[in-house]
């Protein structure tokens, strides 16, 4: 089967029941956002549960939608459904539920891909490893720098402890004290980095 989403319009060749799209595809470890899941050839009355990874995704509501697909470059209708008023339509069941928090997180876990499962009747629809939990690297924090004082001639090894400092050493472009760059940066993990302070004196003597 082939499917893709373009500006909210779904093009696909229909076979069996399937998950055709969902948004968003990522979340932070804490979850909490609402995910919209679009499914074909499943009645809303048959929906039992939704799981993201190992955790249940509490269903807020489900609604039956009808999309009017566009034709492809050859003039053929890509989506095949029932015909209403001379137009071929595609019935979609949309489920919305609250993304659960990721369970069994270790201190070294930066990103985890998990299955999205929709249980209906006696069957299950699965999008394997299609949903990603990620640490929120947009909220980088520095909690402490030790030692907090050193010679203006540089050469002091400092330890930086924080949160979401990067995936690996390649994420660290530079560490500066004022406008002076530290050297010998060592990335241990996303919460611990060391470096050597630069000389900040006005002369080399």
PDB file of C-alpha atoms in Angstrom, residues 50-195:
ATOM      1  CA  UNK A  50      -5.119   2.711  21.803  1.00  0.00           C
ATOM      2  CA  UNK A  51      -1.584   2.075  23.037  1.00  0.00           C
ATOM      3  CA  UNK A  52       1.585   4.064  22.470  1.00  0.00           C
ATOM      4  CA  UNK A  53       4.434   1.804  23.464  1.00  0.00           C
ATOM      5  CA  UNK A  54       3.491  -0.016  26.662  1.00  0.00           C
ATOM      6  CA  UNK A  55       0.973   2.552  27.893  1.00  0.00           C
ATOM      7  CA  UNK A  56      -2.688   3.170  27.158  1.00  0.00           C
ATOM      8  CA  UNK A  57      -3.593   6.364  25.318  1.00  0.00           C
ATOM      9  CA  UNK A  58      -6.912   7.502  26.900  1.00  0.00           C
ATOM     10  CA  UNK A  59      -9.398   8.166  24.084  1.00  0.00           C
ATOM     11  CA  UNK A  60     -10.918  11.646  24.215  1.00  0.00           C
ATOM     12  CA  UNK A  61     -13.324  11.038  21.318  1.00  0.00           C
ATOM     13  CA  UNK A  62     -13.612   9.574  17.825  1.00  0.00           C
ATOM     14  CA  UNK A  63     -15.333  11.017  14.795  1.00  0.00           C
ATOM     15  CA  UNK A  64     -16.152   9.781  11.292  1.00  0.00           C
ATOM     16  CA  UNK A  65     -14.762  12.039   8.575  1.00  0.00           C
ATOM     17  CA  UNK A  66     -15.312  12.035   4.813  1.00  0.00           C
ATOM     18  CA  UNK A  67     -12.468  13.259   2.607  1.00  0.00           C
ATOM     19  CA  UNK A  68     -12.737  14.123  -1.081  1.00  0.00           C
ATOM     20  CA  UNK A  69      -9.453  12.954  -2.667  1.00  0.00           C
ATOM     21  CA  UNK A  70      -7.804  14.729  -5.568  1.00  0.00           C
ATOM     22  CA  UNK A  71      -6.883  13.032  -8.815  1.00  0.00           C
ATOM     23  CA  UNK A  72      -3.310  12.164  -9.719  1.00  0.00           C
ATOM     24  CA  UNK A  73      -1.400  13.561 -12.698  1.00  0.00           C
ATOM     25  CA  UNK A  74      -3.020  10.966 -14.979  1.00  0.00           C
ATOM     26  CA  UNK A  75      -6.502  12.067 -13.959  1.00  0.00           C
ATOM     27  CA  UNK A  76      -7.193   8.914 -11.975  1.00  0.00           C
ATOM     28  CA  UNK A  77      -8.698   9.039  -8.490  1.00  0.00           C
ATOM     29  CA  UNK A  78      -6.116   7.648  -6.110  1.00  0.00           C
ATOM     30  CA  UNK A  79      -8.403   7.036  -3.129  1.00  0.00           C
ATOM     31  CA  UNK A  80     -11.170   4.538  -3.739  1.00  0.00           C
ATOM     32  CA  UNK A  81     -14.332   4.749  -1.640  1.00  0.00           C
ATOM     33  CA  UNK A  82     -18.076   5.181  -2.024  1.00  0.00           C
ATOM     34  CA  UNK A  83     -19.627   7.603  -4.510  1.00  0.00           C
ATOM     35  CA  UNK A  84     -21.740  10.540  -3.363  1.00  0.00           C
ATOM     36  CA  UNK A  85     -23.077  13.220  -5.701  1.00  0.00           C
ATOM     37  CA  UNK A  86     -20.766  12.022  -8.438  1.00  0.00           C
ATOM     38  CA  UNK A  87     -17.624  12.286  -6.308  1.00  0.00           C
ATOM     39  CA  UNK A  88     -15.596   9.429  -4.905  1.00  0.00           C
ATOM     40  CA  UNK A  89     -15.191   9.827  -1.152  1.00  0.00           C
ATOM     41  CA  UNK A  90     -13.026   8.189   1.448  1.00  0.00           C
ATOM     42  CA  UNK A  91     -14.532   7.581   4.909  1.00  0.00           C
ATOM     43  CA  UNK A  92     -11.983   8.053   7.682  1.00  0.00           C
ATOM     44  CA  UNK A  93     -12.317   7.297  11.377  1.00  0.00           C
ATOM     45  CA  UNK A  94     -10.311   9.788  13.424  1.00  0.00           C
ATOM     46  CA  UNK A  95      -9.429   8.936  17.016  1.00  0.00           C
ATOM     47  CA  UNK A  96      -8.020  11.509  19.401  1.00  0.00           C
ATOM     48  CA  UNK A  97      -6.347  10.483  22.633  1.00  0.00           C
ATOM     49  CA  UNK A  98      -3.871  11.815  25.189  1.00  0.00           C
ATOM     50  CA  UNK A  99      -0.263  10.712  24.688  1.00  0.00           C
ATOM     51  CA  UNK A 100       0.875   8.838  27.826  1.00  0.00           C
ATOM     52  CA  UNK A 101       4.197   9.411  29.562  1.00  0.00           C
ATOM     53  CA  UNK A 102       7.029   7.104  28.545  1.00  0.00           C
ATOM     54  CA  UNK A 103       7.623   4.310  31.056  1.00  0.00           C
ATOM     55  CA  UNK A 104      10.858   2.504  31.944  1.00  0.00           C
ATOM     56  CA  UNK A 105      13.048   5.500  31.129  1.00  0.00           C
ATOM     57  CA  UNK A 106      16.733   5.204  32.030  1.00  0.00           C
ATOM     58  CA  UNK A 107      19.087   8.114  32.674  1.00  0.00           C
ATOM     59  CA  UNK A 108      20.845   7.389  29.369  1.00  0.00           C
ATOM     60  CA  UNK A 109      17.656   7.330  27.271  1.00  0.00           C
ATOM     61  CA  UNK A 110      17.634  10.254  24.837  1.00  0.00           C
ATOM     62  CA  UNK A 111      15.157   9.003  22.231  1.00  0.00           C
ATOM     63  CA  UNK A 112      12.929   5.931  22.066  1.00  0.00           C
ATOM     64  CA  UNK A 113      10.841   4.710  19.123  1.00  0.00           C
ATOM     65  CA  UNK A 114       7.721   2.759  20.069  1.00  0.00           C
ATOM     66  CA  UNK A 115       4.745   1.057  18.400  1.00  0.00           C
ATOM     67  CA  UNK A 116       1.369   2.710  17.910  1.00  0.00           C
ATOM     68  CA  UNK A 117      -1.436   0.159  18.356  1.00  0.00           C
ATOM     69  CA  UNK A 118      -5.195   0.460  17.858  1.00  0.00           C
ATOM     70  CA  UNK A 119      -7.230  -2.454  19.212  1.00  0.00           C
ATOM     71  CA  UNK A 120     -10.627  -2.996  17.589  1.00  0.00           C
ATOM     72  CA  UNK A 121     -12.925  -6.004  17.672  1.00  0.00           C
ATOM     73  CA  UNK A 122     -10.595  -9.009  17.904  1.00  0.00           C
ATOM     74  CA  UNK A 123      -7.856  -7.364  15.794  1.00  0.00           C
ATOM     75  CA  UNK A 124      -5.029  -4.868  16.228  1.00  0.00           C
ATOM     76  CA  UNK A 125      -3.657  -2.261  13.834  1.00  0.00           C
ATOM     77  CA  UNK A 126       0.036  -1.556  14.363  1.00  0.00           C
ATOM     78  CA  UNK A 127       2.443   1.124  13.168  1.00  0.00           C
ATOM     79  CA  UNK A 128       5.761  -0.389  14.223  1.00  0.00           C
ATOM     80  CA  UNK A 129       8.309   1.927  15.866  1.00  0.00           C
ATOM     81  CA  UNK A 130       6.471   4.856  14.286  1.00  0.00           C
ATOM     82  CA  UNK A 131       6.140   7.110  17.335  1.00  0.00           C
ATOM     83  CA  UNK A 132       9.155   8.742  18.995  1.00  0.00           C
ATOM     84  CA  UNK A 133       9.679   9.936  22.536  1.00  0.00           C
ATOM     85  CA  UNK A 134      12.510  12.464  22.839  1.00  0.00           C
ATOM     86  CA  UNK A 135      14.127  14.460  25.576  1.00  0.00           C
ATOM     87  CA  UNK A 136      13.177  18.103  25.242  1.00  0.00           C
ATOM     88  CA  UNK A 137      16.450  19.662  24.164  1.00  0.00           C
ATOM     89  CA  UNK A 138      14.755  23.019  23.698  1.00  0.00           C
ATOM     90  CA  UNK A 139      14.851  23.439  27.487  1.00  0.00           C
ATOM     91  CA  UNK A 140      18.584  23.221  28.124  1.00  0.00           C
ATOM     92  CA  UNK A 141      19.557  24.168  31.675  1.00  0.00           C
ATOM     93  CA  UNK A 142      22.872  24.675  33.454  1.00  0.00           C
ATOM     94  CA  UNK A 143      22.424  23.840  37.127  1.00  0.00           C
ATOM     95  CA  UNK A 144      25.973  24.333  38.405  1.00  0.00           C
ATOM     96  CA  UNK A 145      29.553  25.133  37.363  1.00  0.00           C
ATOM     97  CA  UNK A 146      32.380  23.962  39.610  1.00  0.00           C
ATOM     98  CA  UNK A 147      34.690  25.522  40.585  1.00  0.00           C
ATOM     99  CA  UNK A 148      32.996  28.892  40.238  1.00  0.00           C
ATOM    100  CA  UNK A 149      36.292  30.833  40.356  1.00  0.00           C
ATOM    101  CA  UNK A 150      39.694  30.426  38.706  1.00  0.00           C
ATOM    102  CA  UNK A 151      42.808  32.193  37.478  1.00  0.00           C
ATOM    103  CA  UNK A 152      42.493  34.729  34.666  1.00  0.00           C
ATOM    104  CA  UNK A 153      45.409  32.893  33.067  1.00  0.00           C
ATOM    105  CA  UNK A 154      43.061  29.949  32.414  1.00  0.00           C
ATOM    106  CA  UNK A 155      43.929  26.290  32.723  1.00  0.00           C
ATOM    107  CA  UNK A 156      41.233  25.401  35.273  1.00  0.00           C
ATOM    108  CA  UNK A 157      39.157  22.289  34.578  1.00  0.00           C
ATOM    109  CA  UNK A 158      35.507  23.068  35.269  1.00  0.00           C
ATOM    110  CA  UNK A 159      32.582  20.674  35.578  1.00  0.00           C
ATOM    111  CA  UNK A 160      29.242  21.730  34.085  1.00  0.00           C
ATOM    112  CA  UNK A 161      26.153  19.940  35.390  1.00  0.00           C
ATOM    113  CA  UNK A 162      22.806  20.552  33.741  1.00  0.00           C
ATOM    114  CA  UNK A 163      19.867  19.124  31.830  1.00  0.00           C
ATOM    115  CA  UNK A 164      19.460  18.300  28.134  1.00  0.00           C
ATOM    116  CA  UNK A 165      22.961  19.431  27.173  1.00  0.00           C
ATOM    117  CA  UNK A 166      22.969  17.422  23.934  1.00  0.00           C
ATOM    118  CA  UNK A 167      22.924  13.947  22.408  1.00  0.00           C
ATOM    119  CA  UNK A 168      26.695  13.660  22.015  1.00  0.00           C
ATOM    120  CA  UNK A 169      29.899  15.701  21.724  1.00  0.00           C
ATOM    121  CA  UNK A 170      28.994  16.820  18.197  1.00  0.00           C
ATOM    122  CA  UNK A 171      26.081  18.818  19.639  1.00  0.00           C
ATOM    123  CA  UNK A 172      28.457  21.070  21.594  1.00  0.00           C
ATOM    124  CA  UNK A 173      29.623  23.869  19.290  1.00  0.00           C
ATOM    125  CA  UNK A 174      31.502  25.809  21.971  1.00  0.00           C
ATOM    126  CA  UNK A 175      31.599  26.748  25.653  1.00  0.00           C
ATOM    127  CA  UNK A 176      32.468  30.326  26.445  1.00  0.00           C
ATOM    128  CA  UNK A 177      33.339  32.313  29.545  1.00  0.00           C
ATOM    129  CA  UNK A 178      32.347  35.772  28.453  1.00  0.00           C
ATOM    130  CA  UNK A 179      33.707  35.979  24.913  1.00  0.00           C
ATOM    131  CA  UNK A 180      36.573  33.532  25.527  1.00  0.00           C
ATOM    132  CA  UNK A 181      36.214  29.905  24.430  1.00  0.00           C
ATOM    133  CA  UNK A 182      37.037  26.964  26.679  1.00  0.00           C
ATOM    134  CA  UNK A 183      39.246  24.170  25.351  1.00  0.00           C
ATOM    135  CA  UNK A 184      39.431  20.392  25.804  1.00  0.00           C
ATOM    136  CA  UNK A 185      35.655  19.938  25.982  1.00  0.00           C
ATOM    137  CA  UNK A 186      34.710  16.437  27.150  1.00  0.00           C
ATOM    138  CA  UNK A 187      31.072  15.324  26.800  1.00  0.00           C
ATOM    139  CA  UNK A 188      30.194  12.566  29.270  1.00  0.00           C
ATOM    140  CA  UNK A 189      26.389  12.548  28.936  1.00  0.00           C
ATOM    141  CA  UNK A 190      23.443  14.908  28.496  1.00  0.00           C
ATOM    142  CA  UNK A 191      23.905  16.286  32.019  1.00  0.00           C
ATOM    143  CA  UNK A 192      27.685  16.396  32.530  1.00  0.00           C
ATOM    144  CA  UNK A 193      30.437  18.171  30.558  1.00  0.00           C
ATOM    145  CA  UNK A 194      33.938  19.321  31.463  1.00  0.00           C
ATOM    146  CA  UNK A 195      36.290  21.799  29.813  1.00  0.00           C
TER     147      UNK A 195
END
